[in-house]
PDB file of C-alpha atoms and ligand atoms in Angstrom:
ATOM      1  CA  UNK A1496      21.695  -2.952  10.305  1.00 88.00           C
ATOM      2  CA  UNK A1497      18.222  -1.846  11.982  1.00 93.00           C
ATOM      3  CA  UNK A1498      16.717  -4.065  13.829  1.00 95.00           C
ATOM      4  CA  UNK A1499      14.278  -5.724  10.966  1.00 96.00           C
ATOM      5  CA  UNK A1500      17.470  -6.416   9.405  1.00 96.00           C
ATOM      6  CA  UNK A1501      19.455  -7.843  11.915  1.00 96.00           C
ATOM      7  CA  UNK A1502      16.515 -10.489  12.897  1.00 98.00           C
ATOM      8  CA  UNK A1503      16.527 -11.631   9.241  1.00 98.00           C
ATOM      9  CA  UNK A1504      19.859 -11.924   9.282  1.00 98.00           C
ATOM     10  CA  UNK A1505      20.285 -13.783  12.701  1.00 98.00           C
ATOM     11  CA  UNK A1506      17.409 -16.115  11.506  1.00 98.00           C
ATOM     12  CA  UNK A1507      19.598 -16.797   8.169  1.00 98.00           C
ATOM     13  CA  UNK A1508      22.058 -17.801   9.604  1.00 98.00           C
ATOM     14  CA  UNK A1509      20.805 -20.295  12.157  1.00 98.00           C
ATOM     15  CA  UNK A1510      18.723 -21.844   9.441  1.00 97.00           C
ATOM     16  CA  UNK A1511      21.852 -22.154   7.508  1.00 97.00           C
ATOM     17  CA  UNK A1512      23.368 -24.719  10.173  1.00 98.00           C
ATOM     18  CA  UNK A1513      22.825 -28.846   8.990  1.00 98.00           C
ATOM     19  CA  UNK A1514      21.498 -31.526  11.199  1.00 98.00           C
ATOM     20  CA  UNK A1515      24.709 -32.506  12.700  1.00 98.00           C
ATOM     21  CA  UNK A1516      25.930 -28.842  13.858  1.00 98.00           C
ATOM     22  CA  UNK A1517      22.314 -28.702  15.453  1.00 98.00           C
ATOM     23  CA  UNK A1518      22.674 -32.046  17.362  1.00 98.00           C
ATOM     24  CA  UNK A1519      26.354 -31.125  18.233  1.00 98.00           C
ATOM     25  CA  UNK A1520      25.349 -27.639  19.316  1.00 98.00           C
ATOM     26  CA  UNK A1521      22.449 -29.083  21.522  1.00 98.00           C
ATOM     27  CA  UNK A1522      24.993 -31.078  23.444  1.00 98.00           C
ATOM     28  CA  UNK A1523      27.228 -28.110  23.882  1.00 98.00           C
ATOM     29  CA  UNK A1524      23.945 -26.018  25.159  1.00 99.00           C
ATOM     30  CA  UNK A1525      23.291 -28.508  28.193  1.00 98.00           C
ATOM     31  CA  UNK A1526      27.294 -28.260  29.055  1.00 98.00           C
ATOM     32  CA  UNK A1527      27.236 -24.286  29.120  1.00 98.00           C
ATOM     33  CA  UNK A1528      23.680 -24.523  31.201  1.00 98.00           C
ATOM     34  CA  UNK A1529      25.062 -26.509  33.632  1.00 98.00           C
ATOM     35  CA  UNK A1530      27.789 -24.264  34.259  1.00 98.00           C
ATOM     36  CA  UNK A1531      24.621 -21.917  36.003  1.00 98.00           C
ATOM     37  CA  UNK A1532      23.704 -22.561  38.962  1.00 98.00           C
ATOM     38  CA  UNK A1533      20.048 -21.450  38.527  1.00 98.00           C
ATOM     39  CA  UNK A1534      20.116 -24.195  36.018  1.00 98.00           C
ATOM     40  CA  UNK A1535      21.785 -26.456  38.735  1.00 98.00           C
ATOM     41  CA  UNK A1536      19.663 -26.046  41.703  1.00 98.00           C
ATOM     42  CA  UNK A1537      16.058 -24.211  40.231  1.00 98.00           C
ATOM     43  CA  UNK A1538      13.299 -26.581  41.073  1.00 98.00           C
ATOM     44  CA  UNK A1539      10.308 -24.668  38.654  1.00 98.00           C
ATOM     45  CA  UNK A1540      12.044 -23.853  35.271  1.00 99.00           C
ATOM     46  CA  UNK A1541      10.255 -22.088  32.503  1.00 99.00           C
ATOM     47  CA  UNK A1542      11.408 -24.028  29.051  1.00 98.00           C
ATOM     48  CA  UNK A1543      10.467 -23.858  24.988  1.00 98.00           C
ATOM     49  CA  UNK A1544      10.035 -25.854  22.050  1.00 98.00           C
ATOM     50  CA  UNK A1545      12.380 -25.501  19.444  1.00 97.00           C
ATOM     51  CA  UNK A1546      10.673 -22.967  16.481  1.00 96.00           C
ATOM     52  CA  UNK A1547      12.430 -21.321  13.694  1.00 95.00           C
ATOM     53  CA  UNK A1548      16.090 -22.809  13.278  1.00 97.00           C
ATOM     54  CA  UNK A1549      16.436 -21.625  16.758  1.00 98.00           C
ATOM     55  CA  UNK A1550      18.924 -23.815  18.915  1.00 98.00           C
ATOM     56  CA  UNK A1551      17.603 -27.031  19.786  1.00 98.00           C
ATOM     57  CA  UNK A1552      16.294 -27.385  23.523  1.00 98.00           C
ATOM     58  CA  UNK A1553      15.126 -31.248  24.006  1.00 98.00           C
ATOM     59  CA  UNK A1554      18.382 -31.882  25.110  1.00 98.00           C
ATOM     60  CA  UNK A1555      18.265 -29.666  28.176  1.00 98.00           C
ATOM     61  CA  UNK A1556      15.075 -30.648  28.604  1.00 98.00           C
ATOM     62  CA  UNK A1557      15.298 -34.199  28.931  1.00 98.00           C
ATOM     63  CA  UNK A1558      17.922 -33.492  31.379  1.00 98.00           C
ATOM     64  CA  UNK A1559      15.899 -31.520  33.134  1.00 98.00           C
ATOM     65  CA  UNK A1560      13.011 -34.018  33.590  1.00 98.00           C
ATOM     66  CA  UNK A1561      15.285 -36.741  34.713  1.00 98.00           C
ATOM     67  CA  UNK A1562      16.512 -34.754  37.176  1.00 98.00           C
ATOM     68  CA  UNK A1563      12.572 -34.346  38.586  1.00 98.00           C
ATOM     69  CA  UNK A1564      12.297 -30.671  37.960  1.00 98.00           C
ATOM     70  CA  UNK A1565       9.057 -29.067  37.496  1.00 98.00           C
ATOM     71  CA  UNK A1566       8.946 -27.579  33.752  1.00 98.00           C
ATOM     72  CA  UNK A1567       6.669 -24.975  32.485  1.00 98.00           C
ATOM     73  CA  UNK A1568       6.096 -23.832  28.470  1.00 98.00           C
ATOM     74  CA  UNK A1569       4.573 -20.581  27.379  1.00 98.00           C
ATOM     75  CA  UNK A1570       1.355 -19.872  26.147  1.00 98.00           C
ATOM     76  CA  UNK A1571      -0.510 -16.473  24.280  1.00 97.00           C
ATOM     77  CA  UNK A1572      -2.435 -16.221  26.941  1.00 97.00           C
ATOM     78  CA  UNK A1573      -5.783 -15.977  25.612  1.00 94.00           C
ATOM     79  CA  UNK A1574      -6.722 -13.088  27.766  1.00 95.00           C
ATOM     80  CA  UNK A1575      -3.827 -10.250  27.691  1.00 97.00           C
ATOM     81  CA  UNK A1576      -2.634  -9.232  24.248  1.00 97.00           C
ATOM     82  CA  UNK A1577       0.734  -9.596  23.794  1.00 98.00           C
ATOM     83  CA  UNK A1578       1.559 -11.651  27.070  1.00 98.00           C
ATOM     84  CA  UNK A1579       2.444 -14.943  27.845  1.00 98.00           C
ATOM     85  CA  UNK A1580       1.180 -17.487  30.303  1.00 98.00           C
ATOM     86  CA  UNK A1581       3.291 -20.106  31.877  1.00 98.00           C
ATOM     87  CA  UNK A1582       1.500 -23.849  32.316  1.00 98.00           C
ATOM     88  CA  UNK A1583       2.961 -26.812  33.616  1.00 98.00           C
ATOM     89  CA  UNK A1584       4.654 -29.286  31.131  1.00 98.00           C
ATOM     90  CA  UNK A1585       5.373 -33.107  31.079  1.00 95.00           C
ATOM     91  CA  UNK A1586       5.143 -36.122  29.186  1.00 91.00           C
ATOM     92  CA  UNK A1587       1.482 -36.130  29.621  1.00 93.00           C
ATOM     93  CA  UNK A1588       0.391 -32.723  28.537  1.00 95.00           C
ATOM     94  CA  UNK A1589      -2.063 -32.086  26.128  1.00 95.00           C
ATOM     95  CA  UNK A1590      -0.325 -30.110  23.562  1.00 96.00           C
ATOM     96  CA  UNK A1591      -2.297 -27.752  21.026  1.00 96.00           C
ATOM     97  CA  UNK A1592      -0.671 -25.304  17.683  1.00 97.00           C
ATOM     98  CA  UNK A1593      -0.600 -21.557  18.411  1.00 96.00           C
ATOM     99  CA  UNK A1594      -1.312 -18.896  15.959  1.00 94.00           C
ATOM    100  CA  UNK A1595       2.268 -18.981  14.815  1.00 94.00           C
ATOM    101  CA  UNK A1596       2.050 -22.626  14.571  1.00 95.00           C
ATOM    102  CA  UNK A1597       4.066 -23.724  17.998  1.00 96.00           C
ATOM    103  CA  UNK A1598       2.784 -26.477  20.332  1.00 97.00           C
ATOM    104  CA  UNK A1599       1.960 -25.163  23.750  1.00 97.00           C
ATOM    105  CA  UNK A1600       0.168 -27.084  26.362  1.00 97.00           C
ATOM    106  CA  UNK A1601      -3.694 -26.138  25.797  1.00 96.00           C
ATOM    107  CA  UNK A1602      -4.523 -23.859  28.067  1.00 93.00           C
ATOM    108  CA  UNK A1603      -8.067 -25.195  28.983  1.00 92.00           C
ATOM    109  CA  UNK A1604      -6.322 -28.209  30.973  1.00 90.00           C
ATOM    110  CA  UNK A1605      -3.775 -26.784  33.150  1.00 92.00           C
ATOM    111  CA  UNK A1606      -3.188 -24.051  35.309  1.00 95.00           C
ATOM    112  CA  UNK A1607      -1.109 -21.504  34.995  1.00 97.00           C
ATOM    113  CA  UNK A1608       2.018 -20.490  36.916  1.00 98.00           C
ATOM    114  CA  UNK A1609       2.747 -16.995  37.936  1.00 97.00           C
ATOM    115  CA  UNK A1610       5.780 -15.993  36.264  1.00 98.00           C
ATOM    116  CA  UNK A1611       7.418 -14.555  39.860  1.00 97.00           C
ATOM    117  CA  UNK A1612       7.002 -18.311  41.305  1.00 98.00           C
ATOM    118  CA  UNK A1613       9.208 -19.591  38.662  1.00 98.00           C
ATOM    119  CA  UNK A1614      12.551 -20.066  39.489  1.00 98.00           C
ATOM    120  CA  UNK A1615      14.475 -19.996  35.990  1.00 98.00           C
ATOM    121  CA  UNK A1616      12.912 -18.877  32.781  1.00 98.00           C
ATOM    122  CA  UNK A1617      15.298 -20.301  29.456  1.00 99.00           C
ATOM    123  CA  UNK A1618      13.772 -17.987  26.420  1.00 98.00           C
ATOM    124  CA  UNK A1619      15.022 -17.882  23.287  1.00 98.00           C
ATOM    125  CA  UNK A1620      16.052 -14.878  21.444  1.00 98.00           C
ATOM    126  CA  UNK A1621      17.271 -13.590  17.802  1.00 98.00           C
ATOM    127  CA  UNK A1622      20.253 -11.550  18.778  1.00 98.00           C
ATOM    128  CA  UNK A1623      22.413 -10.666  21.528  1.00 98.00           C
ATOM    129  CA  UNK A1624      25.401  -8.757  22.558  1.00 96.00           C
ATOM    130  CA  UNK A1625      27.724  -8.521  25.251  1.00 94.00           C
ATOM    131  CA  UNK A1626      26.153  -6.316  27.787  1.00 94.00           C
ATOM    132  CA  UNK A1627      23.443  -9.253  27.807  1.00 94.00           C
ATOM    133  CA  UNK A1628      20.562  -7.305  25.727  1.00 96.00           C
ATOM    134  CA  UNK A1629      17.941  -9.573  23.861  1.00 98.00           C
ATOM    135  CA  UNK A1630      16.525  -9.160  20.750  1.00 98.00           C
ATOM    136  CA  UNK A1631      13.936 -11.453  20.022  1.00 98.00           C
ATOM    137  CA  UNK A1632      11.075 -11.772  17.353  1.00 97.00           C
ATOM    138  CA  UNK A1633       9.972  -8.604  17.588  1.00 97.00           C
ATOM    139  CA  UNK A1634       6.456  -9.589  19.292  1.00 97.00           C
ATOM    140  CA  UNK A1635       7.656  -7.892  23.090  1.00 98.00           C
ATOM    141  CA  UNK A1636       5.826 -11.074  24.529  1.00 98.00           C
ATOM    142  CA  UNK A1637       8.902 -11.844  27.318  1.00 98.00           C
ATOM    143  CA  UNK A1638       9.369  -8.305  27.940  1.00 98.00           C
ATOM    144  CA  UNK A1639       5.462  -7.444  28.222  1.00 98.00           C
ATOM    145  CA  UNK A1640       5.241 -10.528  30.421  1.00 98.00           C
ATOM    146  CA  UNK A1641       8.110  -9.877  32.975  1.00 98.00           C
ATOM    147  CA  UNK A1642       7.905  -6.128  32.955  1.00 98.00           C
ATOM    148  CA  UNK A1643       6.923  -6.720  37.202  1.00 97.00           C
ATOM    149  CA  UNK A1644      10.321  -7.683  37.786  1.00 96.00           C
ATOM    150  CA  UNK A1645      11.463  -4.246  37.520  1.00 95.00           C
ATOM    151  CA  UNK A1646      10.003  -4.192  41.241  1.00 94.00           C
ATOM    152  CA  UNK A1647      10.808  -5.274  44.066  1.00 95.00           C
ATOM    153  CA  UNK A1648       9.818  -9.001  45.268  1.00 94.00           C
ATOM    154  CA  UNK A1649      10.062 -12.440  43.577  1.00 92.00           C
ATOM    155  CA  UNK A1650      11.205 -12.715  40.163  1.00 96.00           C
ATOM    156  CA  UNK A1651      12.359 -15.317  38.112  1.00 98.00           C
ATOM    157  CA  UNK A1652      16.462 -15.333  36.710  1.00 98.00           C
ATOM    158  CA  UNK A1653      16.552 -15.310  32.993  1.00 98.00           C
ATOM    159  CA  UNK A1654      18.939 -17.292  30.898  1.00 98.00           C
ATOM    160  CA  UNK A1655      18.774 -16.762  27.079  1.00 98.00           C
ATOM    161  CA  UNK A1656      19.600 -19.914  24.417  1.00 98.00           C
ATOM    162  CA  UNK A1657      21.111 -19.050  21.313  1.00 98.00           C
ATOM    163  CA  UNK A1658      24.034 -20.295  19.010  1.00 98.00           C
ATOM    164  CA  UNK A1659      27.157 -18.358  19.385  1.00 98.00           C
ATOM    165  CA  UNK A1660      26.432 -16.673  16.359  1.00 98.00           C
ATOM    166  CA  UNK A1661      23.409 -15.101  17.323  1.00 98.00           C
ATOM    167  CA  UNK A1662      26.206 -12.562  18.920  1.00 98.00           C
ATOM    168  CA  UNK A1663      26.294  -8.960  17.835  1.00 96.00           C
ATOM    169  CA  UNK A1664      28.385  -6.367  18.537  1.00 92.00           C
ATOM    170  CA  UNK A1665      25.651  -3.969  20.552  1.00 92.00           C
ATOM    171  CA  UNK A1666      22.178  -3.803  20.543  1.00 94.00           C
ATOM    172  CA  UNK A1667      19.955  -0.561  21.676  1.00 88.00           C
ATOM    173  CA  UNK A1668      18.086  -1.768  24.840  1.00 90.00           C
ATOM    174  CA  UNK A1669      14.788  -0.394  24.656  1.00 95.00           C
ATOM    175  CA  UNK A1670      13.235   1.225  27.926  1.00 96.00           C
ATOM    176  CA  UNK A1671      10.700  -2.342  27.908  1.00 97.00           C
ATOM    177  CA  UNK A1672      14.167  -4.451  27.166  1.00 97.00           C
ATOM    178  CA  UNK A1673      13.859  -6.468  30.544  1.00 96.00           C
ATOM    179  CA  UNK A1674      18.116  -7.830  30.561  1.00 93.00           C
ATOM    180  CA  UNK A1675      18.960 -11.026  31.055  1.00 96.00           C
ATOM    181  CA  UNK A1676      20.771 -12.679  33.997  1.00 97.00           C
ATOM    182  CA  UNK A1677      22.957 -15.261  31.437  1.00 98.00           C
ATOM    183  CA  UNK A1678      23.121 -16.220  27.685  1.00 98.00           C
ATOM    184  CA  UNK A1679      23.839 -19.957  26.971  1.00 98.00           C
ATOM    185  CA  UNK A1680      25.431 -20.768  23.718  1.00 98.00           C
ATOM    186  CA  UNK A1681      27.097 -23.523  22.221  1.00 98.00           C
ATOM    187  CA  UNK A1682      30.730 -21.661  22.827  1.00 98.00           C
ATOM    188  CA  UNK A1683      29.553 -21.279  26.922  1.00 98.00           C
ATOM    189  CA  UNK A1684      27.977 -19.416  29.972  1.00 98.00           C
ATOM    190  CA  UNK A1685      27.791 -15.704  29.191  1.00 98.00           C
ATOM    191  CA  UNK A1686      27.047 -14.441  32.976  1.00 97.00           C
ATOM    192  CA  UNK A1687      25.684 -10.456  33.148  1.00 94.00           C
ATOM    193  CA  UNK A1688      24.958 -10.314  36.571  1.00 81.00           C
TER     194      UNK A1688
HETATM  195  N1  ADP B 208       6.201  -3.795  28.907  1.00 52.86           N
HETATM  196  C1  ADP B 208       5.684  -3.443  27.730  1.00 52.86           C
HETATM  197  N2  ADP B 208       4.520  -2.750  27.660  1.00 52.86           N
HETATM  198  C2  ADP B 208       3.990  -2.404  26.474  1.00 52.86           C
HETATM  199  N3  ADP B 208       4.557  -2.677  25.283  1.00 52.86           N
HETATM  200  C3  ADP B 208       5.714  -3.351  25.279  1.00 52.86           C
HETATM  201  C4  ADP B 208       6.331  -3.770  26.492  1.00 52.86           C
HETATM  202  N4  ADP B 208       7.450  -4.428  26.168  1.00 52.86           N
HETATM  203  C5  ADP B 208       7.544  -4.400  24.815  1.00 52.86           C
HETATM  204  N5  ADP B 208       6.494  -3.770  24.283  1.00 52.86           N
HETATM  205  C6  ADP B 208       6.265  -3.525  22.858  1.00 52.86           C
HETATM  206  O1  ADP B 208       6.535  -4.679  22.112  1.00 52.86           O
HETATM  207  C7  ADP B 208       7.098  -4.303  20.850  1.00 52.86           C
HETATM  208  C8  ADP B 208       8.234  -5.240  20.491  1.00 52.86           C
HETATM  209  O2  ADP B 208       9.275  -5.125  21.450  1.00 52.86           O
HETATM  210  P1  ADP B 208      10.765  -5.532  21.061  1.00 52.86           P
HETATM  211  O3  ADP B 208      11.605  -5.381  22.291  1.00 52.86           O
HETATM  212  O4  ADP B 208      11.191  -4.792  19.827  1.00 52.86           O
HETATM  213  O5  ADP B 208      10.554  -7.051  20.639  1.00 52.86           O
HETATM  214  P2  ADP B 208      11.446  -8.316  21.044  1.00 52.86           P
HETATM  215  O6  ADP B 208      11.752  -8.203  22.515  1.00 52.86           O
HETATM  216  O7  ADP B 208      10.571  -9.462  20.677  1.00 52.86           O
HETATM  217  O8  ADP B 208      12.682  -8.185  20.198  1.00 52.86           O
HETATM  218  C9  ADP B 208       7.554  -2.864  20.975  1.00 52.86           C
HETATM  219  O9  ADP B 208       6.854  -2.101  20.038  1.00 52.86           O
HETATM  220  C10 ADP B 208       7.220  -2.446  22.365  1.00 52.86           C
HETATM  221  O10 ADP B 208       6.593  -1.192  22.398  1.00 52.86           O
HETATM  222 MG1   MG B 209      12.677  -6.657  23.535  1.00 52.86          MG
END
């Protein structure tokens, strides 16, 4: 399968999956999550909202804001094609619709976050394989937007949320594929580095 393919498969497959796998699957997220300890002991942590059949993350997140972290959603950013912004998210945020139809915070209201002061950054992601490659929607928006962590200084650890069987034998990593630190699933922790 190309790539194209594989992404409508993946997507097929996760929209195939009823109500109670999702809620049972959500659970089993937060249990492999916690077995990171970026997830443990991050203090700013880069979240999304469920879109597209992918796994469901208010679980995690709820945990998360009990537990008095500071969360962050991304945003187009309005500015730079193709990249994403990072603003501050709680119970009080002022949530708008996206071009693709996905809340984000509204820009206008809050200030954004420089990706290298975030601690953790959970993205979602179409496919993935053992060797930790991502594929993802096929927009390059994570991989556009954390293309400075190549260099040295601060950058954020990256854990990927998917179901189990978003898990392909190998993907080609692209030159711009930034890799991922961790994959959580619903089966575990996968741990890459
Ligand atoms: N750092 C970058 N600079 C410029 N273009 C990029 C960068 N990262 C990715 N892209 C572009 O984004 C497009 C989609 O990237 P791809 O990795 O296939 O998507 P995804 O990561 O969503 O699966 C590619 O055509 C690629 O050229
Ligand atoms: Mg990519």
């Amino acid at each position: 399968m190309n790539k194209t393919e594989l992404r409508r498969h993946m997507r097929r497959q996760r929209r195939a999956l009823n109500r109670r796998q999702r809620q049972q699957a959500a659970q089993q997220l937060l249990h492999s999550l916690r077995q990171s300890t970026h997830f443990q002991h991050s203090r700013h942590i880069a979240v999304y909202l469920t879109n597209d059949g992918e796994i469901d993350t208010s679980v995690f997140i709820r945990d998360l804001q009990r537990r008095g972290k500071t969360l962050y959603l991304p945003v187009l950013h309005p500015l730079r094609k193709g990249h994403l912004s990072f603003l501050p998210f709680n119970r009080q945020s002022r949530m708008i619709k996206n071009r693709f139809g996905i809340s984000e915070p509204d820009f206008a209201s809050h200030r954004a976050m420089p990706a290298r002061f975030i601690n953790l950054i959970c993205m979602p992601l179409v496919a993935f394989d053992e060797s930790g490659n991502r594929l993802g929607m096929g927009g390059g928006f994570y991989d556009r937007t954390l293309a400075f962590s190549r260099q040295p200084g601060n950058k954020p650890r990256l854990i990927g949320c998917a179901y189990e069987l978003q898990k392909t034998a190998a993907l080609p990593a692209e030159d711009w594929d930034i890799p991922l630190t961790a994959i959580a699933t619903d089966a575990g922790l996968h741990r890459f580095c």
